């Protein structure tokens, strides 16, 4: 029997799935690796540990699950988190750790570029918002602040490019991951010279560009042998986790959007043209020729609720965060929509879309003497979802959205899913396979193998478990509170800034 | 609570217990300047607060202790009143001599102790690593201290064995409690990160699952399950990931030889390193070093 392997190099872990050719999951495994925060704003990972963990998990999956069931691996497709940067020297050895998407050390570089004329040009050319997350900004930071490393760098890679080089010997990057670097012109699909100039590098210092179906080369013989894979196993460069989570959730028509909420979150749509937003609030990433995934990211998803659970949850049962969150949600469900007028701004980690304000901070607003513990819990969840809705709302200035698909551990909690249906006032499709990114990677492989003729047919194969319908009455309540939420988010700008400065000084 | 003080050399109750330097309860009713200046000894000192509020400076940090709190000062750590005197209140303490203590976190208690060598090493390491000097709400510790006192005074049959057992019990209790209190109200991922840091800082050490689990304050069974769910690996396999990742980094530096890398990253021998490395990567360390 034939199968397809997908490898997702995620934020905290590598997830490996094996699918049969009908898209059923045959086996899956994960292995986690740590993130190091050696200074405030720094977020790094060890490229060698990511590589070894990936190899270990892959090998176990093949020998323990696939070989006993006599599956023959046809192809391996790679997807990875966006925005990572790894500098390597002439010998190909990493110079330090890989800098992840969550790293904010380039704040100053980003701020200066953002409001300049060049910043506007680069945003429209590359589709990537000017933000410390962007590799463009990170490389510029290295140029200005880590001159020694910058001078010794022969290439700047994404973590996926490094892993693929280890496995095949070739330095490559796919179009969609490249389009999240801030260095690729999404209209010409070439490295953007103005961006390279700003970063202080030339195109020879970047991996070779290829479409998402591209093939970097065969697995090295040693890995063929140690993994027990044939020389003909196809290695597919694949795409980014964001683009694949969109495809895998079955979103390929212009009237659909996908909401992903894990620790952080995003609202995304797919279309065959770029969203042009003069206020530069969206990203536009290139999935394939004439296909763009557009939308906005939020920093404050499930991570905020977890913060709340840690502070205010009942920890009589040690270590069981999930049980604690479940209890909290049960309590939240006992009060009415709108939390009796208690509002929560969830900006504990600053915010990206739509307000793009790194200094934004969290706040409970509108407390009165009758508010109780349950109102705080519910307001916290509502605040996180209002923020997500505020991204969806501005997307609707450009595109009509008639239904949503959701994925991610926080968004798929039934209570949260119903709230989103109510807040958005749209039906929500629950996807059967909750790991949409890996399913997206499977669909990519299946298109490549000719199982589906195109993206649309592939996305259409997605099964929906059931649909959650919005409740009119609750929508009306949420809508009234959301108006205030939206105004507060921008009204407090000066106070956010002043307070952030004080907090910074107090550290 | 009646005051008492037994002192090694002066109190006959301590004959045959050379390792107990002091044990006592003291009720302090007035402040006397310079009554508690900072000292460093080679003993383990344990203080339990019965009454009052004490401001102490322990191991370079100041702590405020309330009734029910316990402070443990390890050999080589400094201890004194924050303002140089004994605050008003009542406390109970014991000071225990260790046979040998060195910088590598190893503490050998002596022949009186019934702790196995590995337990004793683990306990001393845990106390050092968790770096917790104050435990709160540990009434159980006082019950043990009281039992030690009663045994010493009453000298009933078997009391020598009982006293030594109780001291062991007290140390085990403190070590377990220190793991639990470090992790109070914190979630597993955060604890895991801390443990991982400890592994990396001392990668050459032959870590056991018991030691790793104790850093988090869990038993080995629960610990192994949690680690498996969280990381996808058993604790020892996760450790191998770290060892091999570090080894790869060192292999990319041509100046270090393979045997040195093996030992530095915690493999028993270059043979053990080579086999594990090849099994995982398909390359021997030497081949890996040559590849581009």
XYZ file of N, CA, C and O in Angstrom, chain A residues 118 121-122 124-126 136 182-198 201 203 206 209:
112
model
N 10.133 53.898 1.999
C 10.632 52.576 1.606
C 9.766 51.481 2.232
O 9.440 50.489 1.588
N 6.672 50.969 0.221
C 6.990 50.281 -1.037
C 7.226 48.802 -0.772
O 6.695 47.930 -1.478
N 8.014 48.512 0.271
C 8.346 47.103 0.558
C 7.116 46.306 0.975
O 6.966 45.154 0.595
N 3.991 46.741 0.029
C 3.169 46.407 -1.138
C 3.868 45.444 -2.074
O 3.232 44.615 -2.721
N 5.193 45.521 -2.131
C 5.931 44.619 -3.033
C 6.007 43.203 -2.480
O 5.900 42.222 -3.221
N 6.177 43.086 -1.144
C 6.455 41.762 -0.586
C 5.248 41.102 0.085
O 5.274 39.893 0.319
N 13.243 40.033 6.904
C 13.844 41.273 6.394
C 14.364 42.120 7.557
O 15.505 42.593 7.551
N 9.509 38.854 3.727
C 9.642 40.290 3.492
C 10.710 40.608 2.455
O 11.043 41.757 2.208
N 11.256 39.550 1.835
C 12.345 39.735 0.874
C 11.929 39.361 -0.546
O 12.646 39.604 -1.501
N 10.740 38.736 -0.677
C 10.318 38.259 -1.990
C 9.278 39.204 -2.574
O 8.320 39.568 -1.895
N 9.462 39.568 -3.820
C 8.435 40.339 -4.498
C 7.343 39.371 -4.949
O 7.593 38.489 -5.773
N 6.141 39.518 -4.365
C 5.099 38.529 -4.644
C 4.478 38.722 -6.025
O 3.725 37.876 -6.488
N 4.809 39.834 -6.692
C 4.250 40.060 -8.022
C 5.162 39.473 -9.098
O 4.696 38.856 -10.041
N 6.477 39.628 -8.899
C 7.415 39.094 -9.899
C 7.928 37.713 -9.485
O 8.548 37.019 -10.278
N 7.696 37.323 -8.225
C 8.192 36.063 -7.669
C 9.713 35.950 -7.795
O 10.269 34.900 -8.135
N 10.383 37.059 -7.552
C 11.854 37.097 -7.474
C 12.209 37.806 -6.172
O 11.387 38.552 -5.639
N 13.452 37.608 -5.712
C 13.876 38.373 -4.537
C 13.812 39.856 -4.874
O 14.209 40.268 -5.969
N 13.307 40.645 -3.977
C 13.083 42.082 -4.216
C 14.370 42.858 -3.910
O 14.839 42.878 -2.764
N 14.897 43.520 -4.939
C 16.219 44.131 -4.765
C 16.233 45.228 -3.694
O 17.199 45.376 -2.950
N 15.131 45.989 -3.599
C 15.104 47.055 -2.581
C 15.129 46.469 -1.163
O 15.700 47.045 -0.240
N 14.487 45.302 -1.008
C 14.480 44.648 0.306
C 15.872 44.096 0.617
O 16.371 44.228 1.736
N 16.504 43.483 -0.382
C 17.852 42.943 -0.176
C 18.808 44.063 0.218
O 19.640 43.906 1.115
N 18.632 45.193 -0.451
C 19.497 46.337 -0.178
C 19.325 46.813 1.272
O 20.300 47.046 1.979
N 18.067 46.885 1.698
C 17.808 47.305 3.076
C 18.428 46.326 4.075
O 19.001 46.711 5.085
N 22.121 42.457 2.016
C 22.576 41.171 1.470
C 22.335 41.107 -0.037
O 21.711 41.993 -0.617
N 21.239 38.278 -3.420
C 20.378 37.098 -3.582
C 21.145 35.783 -3.450
O 20.575 34.759 -3.100
N 20.764 33.830 -0.253
C 19.470 33.237 0.105
C 19.338 31.893 -0.628
O 19.989 31.654 -1.630
N 14.909 29.628 -4.947
C 13.445 29.661 -4.917
C 12.852 28.526 -5.739
O 13.357 28.214 -6.822
